[in-house]
Tab-separated table of C-alpha atoms in Angstrom:
chain	number	residue	atom	x	y	z
A	206	MET	CA	93.249	73.164	70.517
A	207	ASP	CA	94.963	71.117	67.820
A	208	LEU	CA	98.724	71.071	68.287
A	209	PRO	CA	101.009	71.384	65.254
A	210	LEU	CA	102.639	67.935	65.529
A	211	ARG	CA	99.460	66.048	66.455
A	212	ASP	CA	99.709	63.660	63.462
A	213	LEU	CA	103.298	62.553	64.102
A	214	VAL	CA	104.441	59.416	65.927
A	215	VAL	CA	107.854	59.546	67.597
A	216	VAL	CA	109.703	56.473	68.857
A	217	GLY	CA	112.564	57.082	71.257
A	218	LEU	CA	115.195	54.488	72.120
A	219	GLU	CA	116.671	56.810	74.648
A	220	GLN	CA	118.241	57.389	77.980
A	221	ALA	CA	119.545	60.190	80.182
A	222	VAL	CA	119.128	63.701	78.728
A	223	ALA	CA	119.913	64.385	75.049
A	224	ALA	CA	117.376	62.200	73.231
A	225	PRO	CA	114.697	62.559	75.950
A	226	THR	CA	115.025	66.347	75.602
A	227	ALA	CA	114.246	66.049	71.891
A	228	THR	CA	111.327	63.642	72.191
A	229	ARG	CA	109.740	65.506	75.106
A	230	THR	CA	109.922	68.748	73.156
A	231	LEU	CA	108.192	67.066	70.214
A	232	ALA	CA	105.586	65.669	72.617
A	233	ASP	CA	105.022	69.144	74.068
A	234	LEU	CA	104.125	70.255	70.537
A	235	GLY	CA	101.590	67.479	70.101
A	236	ALA	CA	103.495	64.483	68.753
A	237	ARG	CA	102.756	61.058	70.148
A	238	ALA	CA	106.009	60.015	71.826
A	239	ILE	CA	106.593	56.321	72.562
A	240	LYS	CA	109.591	55.646	74.788
A	241	VAL	CA	111.101	52.169	74.390
A	242	GLU	CA	112.867	51.035	77.559
A	243	ASN	CA	114.682	47.994	78.852
A	244	PRO	CA	112.228	45.937	80.970
A	245	ARG	CA	114.962	45.573	83.596
A	246	GLY	CA	115.049	49.063	85.038
A	247	GLY	CA	114.299	51.163	81.963
A	248	ASP	CA	116.017	54.471	81.244
A	249	PHE	CA	118.836	54.621	83.790
A	250	ALA	CA	117.859	58.218	84.571
A	251	ARG	CA	114.855	56.750	86.416
A	252	ASP	CA	117.268	55.809	89.207
A	253	TYR	CA	119.460	58.893	89.532
A	254	ASP	CA	117.718	59.934	92.766
A	255	ASN	CA	114.312	59.985	94.472
A	256	ALA	CA	114.002	63.754	94.768
A	257	VAL	CA	110.457	63.980	93.358
A	258	LEU	CA	107.875	62.988	95.957
A	259	GLY	CA	110.429	60.669	97.547
A	260	GLU	CA	110.136	58.171	94.683
A	261	LEU	CA	111.055	59.571	91.275
A	262	ALA	CA	114.235	61.035	89.790
A	263	ALA	CA	114.398	64.749	89.040
A	264	HIS	CA	115.948	64.271	85.587
A	265	PHE	CA	113.389	61.670	84.569
A	266	VAL	CA	110.370	63.697	85.630
A	267	TRP	CA	111.786	66.735	83.825
A	268	LEU	CA	112.306	65.045	80.461
A	269	ASN	CA	109.709	62.317	80.126
A	270	ARG	CA	106.281	63.794	80.651
A	271	GLY	CA	103.742	63.260	77.902
A	272	LYS	CA	105.292	59.974	76.732
A	273	GLU	CA	104.111	56.382	76.575
A	274	SER	CA	106.505	53.830	78.059
A	275	VAL	CA	106.952	50.485	76.321
A	276	ALA	CA	109.230	48.085	78.190
A	277	LEU	CA	110.638	45.771	75.524
A	278	ASN	CA	113.755	43.608	75.220
A	279	PHE	CA	114.696	44.061	71.561
A	280	ARG	CA	117.627	41.676	71.992
A	281	ASP	CA	115.084	38.857	71.944
A	282	PRO	CA	113.994	38.144	68.337
A	283	ARG	CA	110.348	38.477	69.323
A	284	GLY	CA	111.021	41.822	70.918
A	285	ALA	CA	112.926	42.905	67.816
A	286	GLU	CA	109.964	41.927	65.646
A	287	ALA	CA	107.580	43.927	67.822
A	288	LEU	CA	109.929	46.901	67.652
A	289	GLU	CA	110.062	46.591	63.858
A	290	ARG	CA	106.264	46.829	63.742
A	291	LEU	CA	106.482	49.961	65.835
A	292	PHE	CA	109.056	51.474	63.480
A	293	ALA	CA	106.691	50.793	60.577
A	294	ARG	CA	104.177	53.155	62.189
A	295	ALA	CA	106.656	55.839	63.206
A	296	ASP	CA	107.339	59.167	61.542
A	297	ILE	CA	110.389	59.936	63.682
A	298	VAL	CA	112.867	57.694	65.506
A	299	VAL	CA	115.458	59.113	67.901
A	300	GLN	CA	118.137	57.034	69.628
A	301	ASN	CA	121.107	57.800	71.846
A	302	LEU	CA	122.252	54.360	72.929
A	303	ALA	CA	125.896	53.437	73.526
A	304	PRO	CA	128.292	53.760	70.550
A	305	GLY	CA	127.544	51.104	67.934
A	306	ALA	CA	124.559	49.592	69.758
A	307	ALA	CA	121.850	50.789	67.375
A	308	ALA	CA	123.773	49.620	64.306
A	309	ARG	CA	124.299	46.163	65.825
A	310	TYR	CA	120.570	45.752	66.269
A	311	GLY	CA	119.628	47.232	62.907
A	312	PHE	CA	118.073	50.542	63.872
A	313	ALA	CA	120.776	53.111	63.264
A	314	ALA	CA	119.362	56.044	61.312
A	315	GLU	CA	120.580	55.003	57.858
A	316	GLN	CA	119.398	51.426	58.392
A	317	LEU	CA	115.924	52.589	59.337
A	318	VAL	CA	115.571	54.971	56.415
A	319	GLU	CA	116.646	52.181	54.066
A	320	ARG	CA	113.819	49.951	55.351
A	321	PHE	CA	111.277	52.698	55.945
A	322	PRO	CA	111.958	55.467	53.409
A	323	ARG	CA	109.516	57.959	54.985
A	324	ILE	CA	111.071	57.838	58.444
A	325	VAL	CA	113.092	60.719	59.853
A	326	ALA	CA	115.672	58.915	61.974
A	327	VAL	CA	118.237	60.495	64.265
A	328	ASP	CA	121.362	59.073	65.849
A	329	ILE	CA	122.498	61.192	68.799
A	330	SER	CA	126.036	60.344	69.857
A	331	GLY	CA	128.822	61.788	71.897
A	332	TYR	CA	131.362	62.378	69.164
A	333	GLY	CA	129.804	61.436	65.813
A	334	GLU	CA	131.150	58.879	63.374
A	335	GLY	CA	134.497	58.675	61.630
A	336	GLY	CA	136.862	60.167	64.179
A	337	PRO	CA	139.339	58.867	66.765
A	338	LEU	CA	136.864	59.542	69.613
A	339	SER	CA	133.805	57.959	67.961
A	340	HIS	CA	134.065	54.797	70.048
A	341	LYS	CA	134.095	56.567	73.395
A	342	ARG	CA	131.227	56.785	75.833
A	343	ALA	CA	130.263	60.408	76.233
A	344	TYR	CA	128.486	62.180	79.049
A	345	ASP	CA	127.824	65.894	79.321
A	346	LEU	CA	130.809	66.694	81.563
A	347	LEU	CA	133.169	64.610	79.440
A	348	VAL	CA	132.088	66.236	76.190
A	349	GLN	CA	132.157	69.743	77.630
A	350	SER	CA	135.691	69.074	78.832
A	351	GLU	CA	136.794	67.675	75.472
A	352	ALA	CA	135.140	70.501	73.511
A	353	GLY	CA	136.574	73.261	75.694
A	354	SER	CA	133.520	74.828	77.319
A	355	CYS	CA	134.778	73.936	80.802
A	356	SER	CA	137.997	75.837	80.071
A	357	ILE	CA	136.077	79.103	79.641
A	358	THR	CA	133.743	78.597	82.621
A	359	GLY	CA	134.469	79.313	86.272
A	360	THR	CA	137.523	81.378	87.170
A	361	GLN	CA	141.172	81.485	86.192
A	362	GLU	CA	142.017	79.475	89.302
A	363	HIS	CA	139.107	77.051	89.163
A	364	ARG	CA	137.643	75.898	85.867
A	365	ALA	CA	134.072	74.605	86.068
A	366	LYS	CA	131.361	72.758	84.220
A	367	PRO	CA	128.234	74.875	83.665
A	368	GLY	CA	125.548	73.758	86.098
A	369	ILE	CA	123.097	73.090	83.250
A	370	PRO	CA	123.959	70.095	80.985
A	371	VAL	CA	124.387	72.275	77.930
A	372	ALA	CA	125.919	69.601	75.678
A	373	ASP	CA	122.995	67.266	76.256
A	374	ILE	CA	120.307	69.925	75.988
A	375	GLY	CA	121.952	71.545	72.972
A	376	ALA	CA	122.158	68.244	71.093
A	377	GLY	CA	118.526	67.536	71.947
A	378	MET	CA	117.376	70.902	70.637
A	379	TYR	CA	119.454	70.634	67.451
A	380	THR	CA	117.704	67.296	67.003
A	381	VAL	CA	114.312	68.990	67.258
A	382	THR	CA	115.103	71.700	64.727
A	383	SER	CA	116.663	69.198	62.319
A	384	VAL	CA	113.715	66.828	62.642
A	385	LEU	CA	111.216	69.594	61.935
A	386	ALA	CA	113.222	70.619	58.859
A	387	ALA	CA	113.275	67.009	57.648
A	388	ILE	CA	109.522	66.600	58.218
A	389	HIS	CA	108.943	69.795	56.265
A	390	ALA	CA	111.101	68.458	53.417
A	391	ARG	CA	109.163	65.180	53.480
A	392	THR	CA	105.934	66.982	52.645
A	393	ALA	CA	107.479	67.894	49.283
A	394	THR	CA	109.628	64.841	48.540
A	395	GLY	CA	107.804	62.032	50.348
A	396	ARG	CA	111.177	60.865	51.640
A	397	GLY	CA	112.545	60.748	55.140
A	398	THR	CA	116.072	61.553	56.250
A	399	ALA	CA	118.853	59.964	58.294
A	400	LEU	CA	120.367	62.521	60.683
A	401	SER	CA	123.342	62.412	63.014
A	402	ILE	CA	123.783	64.885	65.881
A	403	SER	CA	126.723	64.775	68.282
A	404	LEU	CA	127.209	66.438	71.633
A	405	PHE	CA	130.799	67.290	70.679
A	406	ASP	CA	129.792	69.110	67.487
A	407	THR	CA	127.110	70.959	69.432
A	408	VAL	CA	129.539	72.355	71.991
A	409	VAL	CA	132.160	73.145	69.337
A	410	GLU	CA	129.522	75.170	67.454
A	411	TRP	CA	128.699	77.079	70.623
A	412	MET	CA	132.422	77.677	71.193
A	413	SER	CA	132.725	79.475	67.859
A	414	TYR	CA	132.976	83.030	69.168
A	415	THR	CA	135.722	82.180	71.647
A	416	MET	CA	137.510	80.070	69.023
A	417	ASN	CA	137.376	83.091	66.713
A	418	ILE	CA	139.140	85.109	69.408
A	419	THR	CA	141.900	82.513	69.707
A	420	MET	CA	142.262	81.965	65.958
A	421	GLY	CA	142.317	85.708	65.334
A	422	THR	CA	144.591	86.831	68.163
A	423	GLY	CA	146.417	83.747	69.382
A	424	GLU	CA	145.060	84.420	72.855
A	425	GLN	CA	142.678	82.322	74.912
A	426	GLN	CA	140.049	84.108	76.958
A	427	VAL	CA	140.304	83.513	80.682
A	428	PRO	CA	137.054	82.790	82.562
A	429	ASN	CA	136.176	85.263	85.284
A	430	GLY	CA	133.184	83.913	87.154
A	431	VAL	CA	129.820	85.661	86.869
A	432	SER	CA	131.024	87.943	84.117
A	433	SER	CA	132.238	87.807	80.530
A	434	PRO	CA	135.808	87.832	79.280
A	435	ALA	CA	134.586	89.660	76.161
A	436	VAL	CA	132.606	92.576	77.640
A	437	SER	CA	133.187	95.146	80.397
A	438	PRO	CA	131.653	96.370	82.624
A	439	TYR	CA	129.703	93.138	82.989
A	440	GLY	CA	129.531	91.245	86.248
A	441	ALA	CA	128.228	90.652	89.750
A	442	TYR	CA	128.522	93.113	92.605
A	443	PRO	CA	127.434	93.080	96.283
A	444	THR	CA	124.717	95.444	97.495
A	445	ALA	CA	124.264	97.168	100.837
A	446	ASP	CA	121.588	94.700	101.971
A	447	GLY	CA	123.513	91.515	101.238
A	448	PHE	CA	122.207	90.650	97.762
A	449	THR	CA	124.205	90.271	94.566
A	450	LEU	CA	123.412	92.618	91.706
A	451	VAL	CA	124.395	91.667	88.155
A	452	LEU	CA	124.713	94.466	85.631
A	453	GLY	CA	126.174	94.843	82.215
A	454	THR	CA	126.831	97.118	79.276
A	455	THR	CA	126.957	95.973	75.666
A	456	ASN	CA	128.071	99.140	73.862
A	457	ASP	CA	129.861	102.426	74.372
A	458	GLY	CA	126.634	104.410	74.810
A	459	GLU	CA	125.531	102.223	77.695
A	460	TRP	CA	128.932	102.638	79.286
A	461	GLN	CA	128.558	106.405	79.118
A	462	ARG	CA	125.134	106.241	80.792
A	463	LEU	CA	126.404	103.906	83.493
A	464	ALA	CA	129.399	106.106	84.292
A	465	ARG	CA	127.615	109.466	84.218
A	466	THR	CA	124.033	108.760	85.301
A	467	VAL	CA	124.442	105.824	87.685
A	468	LEU	CA	127.939	106.112	89.120
A	469	GLY	CA	128.200	109.907	88.871
A	470	ARG	CA	131.713	109.471	87.504
A	471	ASP	CA	132.151	111.919	84.643
A	472	ASP	CA	135.892	111.437	85.072
A	473	LEU	CA	135.575	107.795	83.979
A	474	ALA	CA	133.210	108.654	81.147
A	475	ASP	CA	135.624	111.293	79.833
A	476	ASP	CA	138.756	109.188	80.263
A	477	PRO	CA	139.970	108.067	76.796
A	478	ALA	CA	141.393	104.923	78.408
A	479	PHE	CA	137.816	103.609	78.720
A	480	THR	CA	136.471	104.729	75.345
A	481	HIS	CA	135.919	101.325	73.728
A	482	ASN	CA	134.899	97.923	75.025
A	483	ASP	CA	138.285	96.305	74.397
A	484	ASP	CA	139.877	99.104	76.436
A	485	ARG	CA	137.437	98.494	79.266
A	486	VAL	CA	138.080	94.746	79.185
A	487	ARG	CA	141.791	95.346	79.712
A	488	LEU	CA	141.043	97.733	82.599
A	489	ARG	CA	138.237	95.658	84.121
A	490	PRO	CA	139.590	95.677	87.716
A	491	ARG	CA	139.460	99.499	87.876
A	492	LEU	CA	135.884	99.574	86.596
A	493	ASP	CA	134.772	96.772	88.885
A	494	GLU	CA	136.179	98.687	91.844
A	495	ALA	CA	134.247	101.810	90.852
A	496	ILE	CA	131.004	99.907	90.391
A	497	ARG	CA	131.440	98.049	93.662
A	498	ALA	CA	131.998	101.342	95.458
A	499	TRP	CA	128.495	102.347	94.337
A	500	THR	CA	126.582	99.046	94.736
A	501	THR	CA	127.756	98.545	98.329
A	502	THR	CA	126.059	101.819	99.312
A	503	VAL	CA	122.552	101.001	98.005
A	504	PRO	CA	120.032	98.219	98.645
A	505	ILE	CA	119.316	96.020	95.665
A	506	ALA	CA	115.775	97.260	94.964
A	507	GLN	CA	117.011	100.856	94.791
A	508	ALA	CA	119.941	99.843	92.593
A	509	GLU	CA	117.623	98.030	90.182
A	510	LYS	CA	115.367	101.087	89.877
A	511	ILE	CA	118.295	103.420	89.242
A	512	LEU	CA	119.679	101.096	86.580
A	513	ASP	CA	116.281	100.553	84.953
A	514	ASP	CA	115.722	104.318	84.814
A	515	ALA	CA	119.100	104.677	83.117
A	516	ALA	CA	118.279	101.839	80.659
A	517	ILE	CA	121.164	99.701	81.921
A	518	GLY	CA	120.642	95.956	81.940
A	519	ASN	CA	120.568	94.403	85.391
A	520	SER	CA	119.298	91.443	87.391
A	521	ARG	CA	119.638	89.665	90.691
A	522	LEU	CA	121.846	86.627	91.197
A	523	ASN	CA	119.110	84.299	92.429
A	524	SER	CA	119.335	80.948	94.164
A	525	VAL	CA	117.372	77.966	92.876
A	526	GLN	CA	114.721	78.481	95.566
A	527	GLU	CA	114.408	82.131	94.625
A	528	VAL	CA	113.742	81.094	91.026
A	529	ILE	CA	111.086	78.615	92.176
A	530	ASP	CA	109.431	81.420	94.152
A	531	HIS	CA	110.017	84.037	91.468
A	532	PRO	CA	107.123	86.514	91.176
A	533	HIS	CA	107.703	86.834	87.417
A	534	LEU	CA	106.758	83.166	86.995
A	535	SER	CA	103.698	83.323	89.209
A	536	ALA	CA	102.444	86.588	87.701
A	537	ARG	CA	102.600	85.039	84.236
A	538	ASP	CA	100.981	81.745	85.337
A	539	ARG	CA	103.991	79.675	84.233
A	540	TRP	CA	103.478	76.676	86.533
A	541	ARG	CA	101.340	73.583	85.899
A	542	ASP	CA	100.716	70.343	87.750
A	543	VAL	CA	102.006	67.244	85.952
A	544	ALA	CA	100.744	63.778	86.820
A	545	THR	CA	103.394	61.243	87.854
A	546	PRO	CA	103.200	57.674	89.205
A	547	ALA	CA	103.871	59.148	92.667
A	548	GLY	CA	101.311	61.968	92.453
A	549	PRO	CA	101.056	65.472	90.978
A	550	TRP	CA	104.221	67.521	90.590
A	551	ARG	CA	104.648	71.182	89.694
A	552	ALA	CA	106.583	71.966	86.512
A	553	PRO	CA	107.211	75.114	84.470
A	554	LEU	CA	105.528	75.449	81.104
A	555	PRO	CA	107.744	75.112	78.010
A	556	PRO	CA	108.878	78.444	76.505
A	557	PRO	CA	106.632	78.667	73.387
A	558	ILE	CA	103.640	80.966	73.993
A	559	THR	CA	100.791	81.354	71.522
A	560	PRO	CA	97.005	81.623	71.854
A	561	ASP	CA	96.685	78.903	69.203
A	562	TRP	CA	98.240	76.040	71.187
A	563	ALA	CA	97.542	74.706	74.651
A	564	LEU	CA	100.651	72.676	75.447
A	565	PRO	CA	99.540	69.396	77.020
A	566	MET	CA	102.037	68.831	79.898
A	567	GLY	CA	101.128	65.135	79.810
A	568	PRO	CA	101.832	62.630	82.589
A	569	VAL	CA	105.164	61.014	83.404
A	570	PRO	CA	104.850	57.285	82.607
A	571	ALA	CA	105.638	54.371	84.870
A	572	LEU	CA	108.057	51.846	83.379
A	573	GLY	CA	106.169	49.773	80.826
A	574	GLU	CA	102.852	51.453	81.575
A	575	HIS	CA	101.782	51.379	77.915
A	576	THR	CA	103.497	48.189	76.745
A	577	GLU	CA	100.435	46.009	76.256
A	578	ALA	CA	98.299	48.730	74.667
A	579	VAL	CA	101.000	49.674	72.151
A	580	LEU	CA	101.835	46.063	71.247
A	581	ALA	CA	98.157	45.313	70.717
A	582	GLU	CA	97.968	48.377	68.499
A	583	VAL	CA	100.742	47.039	66.252
A	584	GLY	CA	99.000	43.703	65.881
A	585	LEU	CA	100.121	41.355	68.641
A	586	THR	CA	97.398	39.157	70.091
A	587	THR	CA	96.516	38.881	73.753
A	588	ASP	CA	98.107	35.432	73.896
A	589	GLU	CA	101.294	36.645	72.228
A	590	ILE	CA	101.581	39.536	74.650
A	591	ALA	CA	100.973	37.226	77.607
A	592	GLN	CA	103.730	34.889	76.391
A	593	LEU	CA	106.153	37.776	75.969
A	594	ARG	CA	105.422	38.861	79.526
A	595	ALA	CA	105.843	35.349	80.828
A	596	ASP	CA	109.217	35.104	79.078
A	597	ARG	CA	110.226	38.555	80.389
A	598	VAL	CA	110.609	39.977	76.899
A	599	ILE	CA	108.315	42.773	78.059
């Protein structure tokens, strides 16, 4: 089936997670994604580990399927000229190189849109332009620390970084939504757009609810592990058979059902001290003790059924292997084999589901696998390509 972005060409000067997240998502929706890499090693995420089939890095395989790899040294004038030809054919350019690098070489977003007015160009950076941190290198942990998300994750005694790189992924997905909006605008105006997305601004946006708490009350919420500082009851509890059950309420009616129907504790349901959520947050230890007194007497499957019957949200705290083996994924046919230079590898389908699109799950490219084909496509001759290879420009 025709995919919605099938007519778009994306060029990514990218590394690590943020920009590759954006370009892979666009590729999943049908865009042609051309990844420009340094001939000497390429995207440094290629070398993080060899977890996939003993050869390839887990991050790289995750974020670079469905792309064409062009290994090109744009610091060489001939490489820069070839890259300029590629820009001339692009609809979208995304870069997340080190601070200032793209501008030095003439392909920061505003520079590209000035030369190619129909391009939608995106600069992804750690901290954005114009501030005292703009010059700093920025990785997910560093930005999450600077923007405060690590201070509300973990426990009061031990702050933590979320296990998922949320700053990187968030910036990548804001890039996708912004790019699609700019492409939509281009259909009416004929003009492209220069966009700037920063990891710092992304995390600050996602911190808004907890910042509202602090601005409104002067208090800072304290992290409390697998729970929420804003809602109670809401957390993880041991079961009789050694599993961990996670359950939560989001309103006063659910609390009443949990107390009366599940726990059999009319005394708690009738106690005015627990009437509203903010009351229950203050008295969380008492509620956690009551819930734990119930969960430790029942196996997890029985607990889940009781909670489902009472319309109380619940889940299991699964390990990574348990997610890989999860029956909900297999029952819904959510796994596909992806080709890689080391052989096929299983990967989950992207989230969008529609009968109108068959998402391609294209292969993971070897470094420079498509260099010669793409350079020939933009007009370089066989002899010119051979000379570039001989001179290690490609």
